[in-house]
Amino acid sequence: MTRINLVPPSELCDQHLLAEHRELTRIPNAVAKGRFHVNGQPEDYKLGEGHVRFFFNRLLFLKNRYTLLHQECLARGFNVQNRWPDTLPEDAALWQDYTPTATALAANRARIAERMPQKARFTPHQDTQPQTNIHPHQP
């Protein structure tokens, strides 16, 4: 299974965030190796059969999504590597973007809720700014 969610990465539990970060690159890697086809590609976002095929020509969406996922992982303090492939075809037809519809977002949120782990973790963002004392010590 390869999951591509549509909700902002900040809404994902740790388990779903890390899994999507790991799985999303399967699609551009398949494109880079020429192991893909768009025959029978669904016109709209869907879950289940056709889910991966929907994204084969939406590499811009996937690249932007992966960047957001990676940034969210780092913000939560996870030690992750950027695994976006360096060698992808430059064919403009493959580099389409995608704007999720309200229907697609609702379906995605329902699936996330359905598959939410019983002990879902939501690691807060790690504070990367040095602590400053708002009320300096007064003698």
Short mmCIF file of N, CA and C in Angstrom, two decimals:
data_model
loop_
_atom_site.label_atom_id
_atom_site.label_comp_id
_atom_site.label_asym_id
_atom_site.label_seq_id
_atom_site.Cartn_x
_atom_site.Cartn_y
_atom_site.Cartn_z
N MET A 1 0.84 -1.17 0.00
CA MET A 1 0.00 0.00 0.00
C MET A 1 0.89 1.24 0.00
N THR A 2 0.51 2.21 -0.77
CA THR A 2 1.20 3.50 -0.80
C THR A 2 0.17 4.56 -0.48
N ARG A 3 0.38 5.25 0.63
CA ARG A 3 -0.61 6.26 1.02
C ARG A 3 -0.14 7.64 0.59
N ILE A 4 -1.06 8.37 0.02
CA ILE A 4 -0.86 9.78 -0.29
C ILE A 4 -2.08 10.48 0.29
N ASN A 5 -1.86 11.21 1.36
CA ASN A 5 -2.95 11.95 1.99
C ASN A 5 -3.04 13.34 1.40
N LEU A 6 -4.14 14.00 1.69
CA LEU A 6 -4.38 15.34 1.19
C LEU A 6 -4.42 16.38 2.31
N VAL A 7 -4.65 15.92 3.52
CA VAL A 7 -4.77 16.84 4.66
C VAL A 7 -3.40 17.44 4.97
N PRO A 8 -3.36 18.59 5.61
CA PRO A 8 -2.06 19.15 6.00
C PRO A 8 -1.31 18.15 6.88
N PRO A 9 0.00 18.00 6.67
CA PRO A 9 0.77 17.04 7.47
C PRO A 9 0.66 17.27 8.97
N SER A 10 0.42 18.49 9.39
CA SER A 10 0.29 18.78 10.83
C SER A 10 -0.91 18.07 11.45
N GLU A 11 -1.87 17.65 10.64
CA GLU A 11 -3.06 16.95 11.15
C GLU A 11 -2.80 15.45 11.35
N LEU A 12 -1.70 14.94 10.83
CA LEU A 12 -1.44 13.50 10.87
C LEU A 12 -0.82 13.09 12.20
N CYS A 13 -1.20 11.92 12.69
CA CYS A 13 -0.52 11.37 13.86
C CYS A 13 0.89 10.96 13.41
N ASP A 14 1.77 10.75 14.37
CA ASP A 14 3.16 10.40 14.04
C ASP A 14 3.24 9.19 13.13
N GLN A 15 2.45 8.15 13.44
CA GLN A 15 2.51 6.92 12.66
C GLN A 15 2.15 7.17 11.20
N HIS A 16 1.09 7.93 10.95
CA HIS A 16 0.66 8.20 9.57
C HIS A 16 1.64 9.14 8.88
N LEU A 17 2.17 10.12 9.60
CA LEU A 17 3.14 11.05 9.03
C LEU A 17 4.39 10.31 8.56
N LEU A 18 4.95 9.49 9.42
CA LEU A 18 6.18 8.77 9.07
C LEU A 18 5.94 7.76 7.95
N ALA A 19 4.79 7.11 7.96
CA ALA A 19 4.48 6.14 6.91
C ALA A 19 4.34 6.83 5.56
N GLU A 20 3.64 7.95 5.52
CA GLU A 20 3.48 8.65 4.24
C GLU A 20 4.83 9.19 3.77
N HIS A 21 5.64 9.71 4.68
CA HIS A 21 6.97 10.20 4.31
C HIS A 21 7.78 9.08 3.66
N ARG A 22 7.65 7.89 4.19
CA ARG A 22 8.39 6.73 3.67
C ARG A 22 7.80 6.23 2.35
N GLU A 23 6.48 6.19 2.24
CA GLU A 23 5.82 5.55 1.10
C GLU A 23 5.67 6.45 -0.13
N LEU A 24 5.54 7.75 0.06
CA LEU A 24 5.26 8.65 -1.06
C LEU A 24 6.30 8.53 -2.17
N THR A 25 7.56 8.35 -1.82
CA THR A 25 8.62 8.33 -2.84
C THR A 25 8.56 7.10 -3.74
N ARG A 26 7.72 6.14 -3.41
CA ARG A 26 7.57 4.98 -4.31
C ARG A 26 7.07 5.41 -5.68
N ILE A 27 6.21 6.41 -5.72
CA ILE A 27 5.63 6.85 -6.99
C ILE A 27 6.67 7.53 -7.87
N PRO A 28 7.39 8.56 -7.40
CA PRO A 28 8.40 9.15 -8.28
C PRO A 28 9.53 8.17 -8.61
N ASN A 29 9.83 7.24 -7.72
CA ASN A 29 10.84 6.23 -8.04
C ASN A 29 10.38 5.34 -9.18
N ALA A 30 9.11 4.97 -9.19
CA ALA A 30 8.57 4.16 -10.29
C ALA A 30 8.63 4.96 -11.59
N VAL A 31 8.29 6.24 -11.53
CA VAL A 31 8.35 7.10 -12.73
C VAL A 31 9.79 7.20 -13.22
N ALA A 32 10.74 7.39 -12.31
CA ALA A 32 12.15 7.51 -12.68
C ALA A 32 12.65 6.25 -13.38
N LYS A 33 12.12 5.10 -13.00
CA LYS A 33 12.54 3.82 -13.60
C LYS A 33 11.68 3.44 -14.80
N GLY A 34 10.71 4.28 -15.15
CA GLY A 34 9.84 3.99 -16.28
C GLY A 34 8.82 2.90 -16.00
N ARG A 35 8.59 2.59 -14.74
CA ARG A 35 7.65 1.53 -14.37
C ARG A 35 6.31 2.12 -13.96
N PHE A 36 5.65 2.74 -14.91
CA PHE A 36 4.35 3.34 -14.64
C PHE A 36 3.60 3.47 -15.96
N HIS A 37 2.31 3.63 -15.86
CA HIS A 37 1.49 3.97 -17.02
C HIS A 37 0.27 4.73 -16.52
N VAL A 38 -0.25 5.55 -17.38
CA VAL A 38 -1.42 6.34 -16.99
C VAL A 38 -2.70 5.81 -17.63
N ASN A 39 -2.61 4.69 -18.33
CA ASN A 39 -3.82 4.06 -18.88
C ASN A 39 -4.74 3.70 -17.73
N GLY A 40 -5.98 4.07 -17.84
CA GLY A 40 -6.94 3.76 -16.79
C GLY A 40 -6.80 4.65 -15.57
N GLN A 41 -6.05 5.74 -15.73
CA GLN A 41 -5.85 6.65 -14.61
C GLN A 41 -7.18 7.32 -14.24
N PRO A 42 -7.55 7.29 -12.97
CA PRO A 42 -8.80 7.96 -12.58
C PRO A 42 -8.68 9.47 -12.75
N GLU A 43 -9.79 10.10 -13.06
CA GLU A 43 -9.78 11.56 -13.23
C GLU A 43 -9.80 12.28 -11.90
N ASP A 44 -10.33 11.63 -10.88
CA ASP A 44 -10.41 12.25 -9.56
C ASP A 44 -9.65 11.39 -8.54
N TYR A 45 -9.24 12.04 -7.46
CA TYR A 45 -8.59 11.35 -6.35
C TYR A 45 -9.47 10.22 -5.87
N LYS A 46 -8.85 9.09 -5.60
CA LYS A 46 -9.61 7.97 -5.06
C LYS A 46 -8.73 7.17 -4.13
N LEU A 47 -9.37 6.37 -3.33
CA LEU A 47 -8.68 5.45 -2.43
C LEU A 47 -8.82 4.06 -3.01
N GLY A 48 -7.90 3.17 -2.66
CA GLY A 48 -7.97 1.82 -3.19
C GLY A 48 -7.38 1.74 -4.59
N GLU A 49 -7.93 0.86 -5.41
CA GLU A 49 -7.40 0.66 -6.76
C GLU A 49 -7.45 1.95 -7.56
N GLY A 50 -6.33 2.33 -8.15
CA GLY A 50 -6.22 3.56 -8.92
C GLY A 50 -5.63 4.72 -8.14
N HIS A 51 -5.49 4.55 -6.82
CA HIS A 51 -4.95 5.62 -5.96
C HIS A 51 -3.55 6.04 -6.41
N VAL A 52 -2.67 5.09 -6.58
CA VAL A 52 -1.29 5.39 -7.00
C VAL A 52 -1.27 5.91 -8.43
N ARG A 53 -2.01 5.26 -9.30
CA ARG A 53 -2.02 5.65 -10.71
C ARG A 53 -2.46 7.11 -10.88
N PHE A 54 -3.37 7.57 -10.02
CA PHE A 54 -3.84 8.95 -10.09
C PHE A 54 -2.68 9.95 -10.00
N PHE A 55 -1.62 9.59 -9.27
CA PHE A 55 -0.52 10.52 -9.00
C PHE A 55 0.66 10.41 -9.96
N PHE A 56 0.68 9.45 -10.88
CA PHE A 56 1.84 9.28 -11.75
C PHE A 56 2.18 10.52 -12.56
N ASN A 57 1.20 11.31 -12.93
CA ASN A 57 1.49 12.52 -13.71
C ASN A 57 1.28 13.79 -12.88
N ARG A 58 1.32 13.64 -11.57
CA ARG A 58 1.16 14.79 -10.67
C ARG A 58 2.40 14.93 -9.78
N LEU A 59 3.56 14.90 -10.42
CA LEU A 59 4.82 14.94 -9.68
C LEU A 59 5.01 16.26 -8.94
N LEU A 60 4.50 17.36 -9.48
CA LEU A 60 4.63 18.64 -8.77
C LEU A 60 3.88 18.58 -7.45
N PHE A 61 2.67 18.04 -7.46
CA PHE A 61 1.92 17.88 -6.22
C PHE A 61 2.70 17.00 -5.25
N LEU A 62 3.23 15.87 -5.74
CA LEU A 62 3.96 14.94 -4.87
C LEU A 62 5.22 15.58 -4.30
N LYS A 63 5.95 16.32 -5.13
CA LYS A 63 7.17 16.99 -4.66
C LYS A 63 6.83 17.99 -3.56
N ASN A 64 5.80 18.80 -3.79
CA ASN A 64 5.40 19.78 -2.78
C ASN A 64 4.90 19.09 -1.51
N ARG A 65 4.14 18.02 -1.68
CA ARG A 65 3.63 17.25 -0.53
C ARG A 65 4.78 16.65 0.26
N TYR A 66 5.75 16.08 -0.45
CA TYR A 66 6.89 15.46 0.23
C TYR A 66 7.68 16.51 1.02
N THR A 67 7.85 17.68 0.44
CA THR A 67 8.56 18.76 1.15
C THR A 67 7.84 19.11 2.44
N LEU A 68 6.51 19.22 2.39
CA LEU A 68 5.73 19.52 3.60
C LEU A 68 5.84 18.40 4.63
N LEU A 69 5.77 17.15 4.17
CA LEU A 69 5.90 16.01 5.08
C LEU A 69 7.27 16.01 5.75
N HIS A 70 8.30 16.24 4.94
CA HIS A 70 9.67 16.24 5.47
C HIS A 70 9.85 17.35 6.51
N GLN A 71 9.34 18.53 6.21
CA GLN A 71 9.44 19.65 7.15
C GLN A 71 8.69 19.34 8.45
N GLU A 72 7.53 18.71 8.35
CA GLU A 72 6.76 18.36 9.54
C GLU A 72 7.49 17.31 10.37
N CYS A 73 8.09 16.33 9.72
CA CYS A 73 8.87 15.32 10.44
C CYS A 73 10.01 15.98 11.21
N LEU A 74 10.74 16.87 10.56
CA LEU A 74 11.85 17.56 11.22
C LEU A 74 11.35 18.43 12.36
N ALA A 75 10.22 19.11 12.16
CA ALA A 75 9.66 19.98 13.20
C ALA A 75 9.28 19.17 14.44
N ARG A 76 8.89 17.92 14.23
CA ARG A 76 8.53 17.06 15.37
C ARG A 76 9.75 16.38 15.97
N GLY A 77 10.92 16.65 15.41
CA GLY A 77 12.15 16.11 15.96
C GLY A 77 12.53 14.74 15.45
N PHE A 78 11.91 14.27 14.37
CA PHE A 78 12.23 12.95 13.83
C PHE A 78 13.50 13.02 12.98
N ASN A 79 14.28 11.98 13.06
CA ASN A 79 15.51 11.88 12.28
C ASN A 79 15.18 11.20 10.96
N VAL A 80 14.82 11.99 9.96
CA VAL A 80 14.44 11.45 8.65
C VAL A 80 15.38 11.99 7.58
N GLN A 81 15.50 11.23 6.51
CA GLN A 81 16.32 11.63 5.37
C GLN A 81 15.41 12.03 4.23
N ASN A 82 15.85 13.00 3.44
CA ASN A 82 15.10 13.40 2.26
C ASN A 82 15.41 12.38 1.16
N ARG A 83 14.42 11.62 0.77
CA ARG A 83 14.59 10.53 -0.20
C ARG A 83 13.94 10.84 -1.55
N TRP A 84 13.66 12.10 -1.83
CA TRP A 84 13.08 12.45 -3.12
C TRP A 84 14.13 12.14 -4.19
N PRO A 85 13.76 11.41 -5.25
CA PRO A 85 14.75 11.01 -6.26
C PRO A 85 15.29 12.21 -7.05
N ASP A 86 16.58 12.13 -7.38
CA ASP A 86 17.24 13.21 -8.12
C ASP A 86 17.00 13.13 -9.61
N THR A 87 16.77 11.93 -10.11
CA THR A 87 16.65 11.75 -11.56
C THR A 87 15.22 11.41 -11.94
N LEU A 88 14.51 12.42 -12.38
CA LEU A 88 13.13 12.24 -12.84
C LEU A 88 13.00 12.82 -14.24
N PRO A 89 12.12 12.24 -15.06
CA PRO A 89 11.92 12.80 -16.40
C PRO A 89 11.47 14.26 -16.31
N GLU A 90 11.90 15.04 -17.28
CA GLU A 90 11.52 16.46 -17.30
C GLU A 90 10.26 16.70 -18.12
N ASP A 91 9.60 15.65 -18.54
CA ASP A 91 8.38 15.75 -19.33
C ASP A 91 7.32 16.56 -18.57
N ALA A 92 6.96 17.72 -19.11
CA ALA A 92 6.01 18.61 -18.42
C ALA A 92 4.67 17.93 -18.15
N ALA A 93 4.30 16.95 -18.97
CA ALA A 93 3.02 16.25 -18.76
C ALA A 93 3.01 15.47 -17.45
N LEU A 94 4.18 15.13 -16.93
CA LEU A 94 4.27 14.39 -15.67
C LEU A 94 4.31 15.31 -14.45
N TRP A 95 4.58 16.59 -14.68
CA TRP A 95 4.77 17.53 -13.57
C TRP A 95 3.54 18.41 -13.34
N GLN A 96 2.39 17.77 -13.23
CA GLN A 96 1.16 18.50 -12.96
C GLN A 96 0.98 18.67 -11.45
N ASP A 97 0.25 19.70 -11.10
CA ASP A 97 -0.11 19.93 -9.71
C ASP A 97 -1.53 19.38 -9.50
N TYR A 98 -1.99 19.43 -8.29
CA TYR A 98 -3.34 18.96 -7.97
C TYR A 98 -3.85 19.79 -6.80
N THR A 99 -5.08 20.24 -6.91
CA THR A 99 -5.75 20.93 -5.81
C THR A 99 -6.89 20.03 -5.34
N PRO A 100 -6.78 19.52 -4.12
CA PRO A 100 -7.82 18.61 -3.62
C PRO A 100 -9.19 19.27 -3.57
N THR A 101 -10.20 18.51 -3.94
CA THR A 101 -11.58 18.97 -3.85
C THR A 101 -12.09 18.73 -2.43
N ALA A 102 -13.19 19.36 -2.10
CA ALA A 102 -13.80 19.13 -0.78
C ALA A 102 -14.19 17.67 -0.62
N THR A 103 -14.67 17.05 -1.69
CA THR A 103 -15.05 15.63 -1.65
C THR A 103 -13.83 14.76 -1.39
N ALA A 104 -12.72 15.05 -2.07
CA ALA A 104 -11.50 14.27 -1.89
C ALA A 104 -10.96 14.43 -0.47
N LEU A 105 -10.97 15.65 0.04
CA LEU A 105 -10.51 15.88 1.42
C LEU A 105 -11.38 15.14 2.42
N ALA A 106 -12.68 15.15 2.21
CA ALA A 106 -13.59 14.45 3.13
C ALA A 106 -13.33 12.95 3.10
N ALA A 107 -13.14 12.39 1.91
CA ALA A 107 -12.86 10.96 1.80
C ALA A 107 -11.54 10.62 2.48
N ASN A 108 -10.54 11.48 2.30
CA ASN A 108 -9.24 11.24 2.91
C ASN A 108 -9.32 11.32 4.43
N ARG A 109 -10.02 12.32 4.94
CA ARG A 109 -10.16 12.45 6.40
C ARG A 109 -10.91 11.26 6.99
N ALA A 110 -11.92 10.78 6.28
CA ALA A 110 -12.68 9.61 6.76
C ALA A 110 -11.77 8.38 6.81
N ARG A 111 -10.93 8.20 5.79
CA ARG A 111 -10.01 7.04 5.78
C ARG A 111 -8.99 7.15 6.90
N ILE A 112 -8.47 8.35 7.13
CA ILE A 112 -7.51 8.54 8.21
C ILE A 112 -8.16 8.20 9.55
N ALA A 113 -9.37 8.67 9.78
CA ALA A 113 -10.08 8.39 11.03
C ALA A 113 -10.32 6.89 11.19
N GLU A 114 -10.68 6.24 10.09
CA GLU A 114 -10.94 4.80 10.09
C GLU A 114 -9.69 4.01 10.46
N ARG A 115 -8.54 4.49 10.05
CA ARG A 115 -7.28 3.77 10.27
C ARG A 115 -6.42 4.36 11.38
N MET A 116 -7.01 5.23 12.17
CA MET A 116 -6.25 5.84 13.26
C MET A 116 -5.86 4.78 14.28
N PRO A 117 -4.57 4.70 14.61
CA PRO A 117 -4.15 3.71 15.61
C PRO A 117 -4.81 3.99 16.96
N GLN A 118 -5.03 2.92 17.73
CA GLN A 118 -5.66 3.09 19.04
C GLN A 118 -4.81 3.98 19.94
N LYS A 119 -3.50 3.86 19.79
CA LYS A 119 -2.60 4.67 20.61
C LYS A 119 -1.83 5.62 19.69
N ALA A 120 -2.57 6.45 18.99
CA ALA A 120 -1.94 7.41 18.08
C ALA A 120 -1.10 8.40 18.88
N ARG A 121 0.07 8.70 18.33
CA ARG A 121 0.96 9.69 18.96
C ARG A 121 0.95 10.96 18.11
N PHE A 122 0.96 12.09 18.78
CA PHE A 122 1.06 13.39 18.13
C PHE A 122 2.19 14.15 18.83
N THR A 123 3.40 13.97 18.33
CA THR A 123 4.56 14.63 18.93
C THR A 123 4.47 16.13 18.65
N PRO A 124 4.57 16.95 19.69
CA PRO A 124 4.54 18.40 19.44
C PRO A 124 5.81 18.85 18.72
N HIS A 125 5.71 19.97 18.05
CA HIS A 125 6.89 20.53 17.39
C HIS A 125 7.97 20.78 18.43
N GLN A 126 9.20 20.51 18.04
CA GLN A 126 10.33 20.76 18.91
C GLN A 126 10.65 22.24 18.85
N ASP A 127 10.93 22.83 19.97
CA ASP A 127 11.24 24.26 20.01
C ASP A 127 12.65 24.45 19.48
N THR A 128 12.75 25.11 18.35
CA THR A 128 14.07 25.32 17.75
C THR A 128 14.63 26.69 18.09
N GLN A 129 13.82 27.51 18.74
CA GLN A 129 14.28 28.85 19.13
C GLN A 129 14.79 28.79 20.56
N PRO A 130 15.87 29.51 20.85
CA PRO A 130 16.35 29.54 22.24
C PRO A 130 15.30 30.19 23.14
N GLN A 131 15.20 29.67 24.33
CA GLN A 131 14.25 30.22 25.29
C GLN A 131 14.71 31.62 25.70
N THR A 132 13.80 32.53 25.74
CA THR A 132 14.11 33.88 26.23
C THR A 132 13.24 34.13 27.45
N ASN A 133 13.79 34.81 28.37
CA ASN A 133 13.07 35.12 29.59
C ASN A 133 12.23 36.37 29.34
N ILE A 134 10.93 36.20 29.33
CA ILE A 134 10.04 37.33 29.06
C ILE A 134 10.08 38.33 30.21
N HIS A 135 10.22 37.81 31.40
CA HIS A 135 10.27 38.67 32.59
C HIS A 135 11.66 38.56 33.19
N PRO A 136 12.56 39.44 32.78
CA PRO A 136 13.92 39.33 33.31
C PRO A 136 13.94 39.48 34.83
N HIS A 137 14.88 38.79 35.40
CA HIS A 137 15.04 38.82 36.85
C HIS A 137 15.35 40.26 37.29
N GLN A 138 14.62 40.72 38.26
CA GLN A 138 14.87 42.07 38.75
C GLN A 138 15.50 41.97 40.13
N PRO A 139 16.60 42.70 40.35
CA PRO A 139 17.29 42.62 41.66
C PRO A 139 16.48 43.19 42.81
#
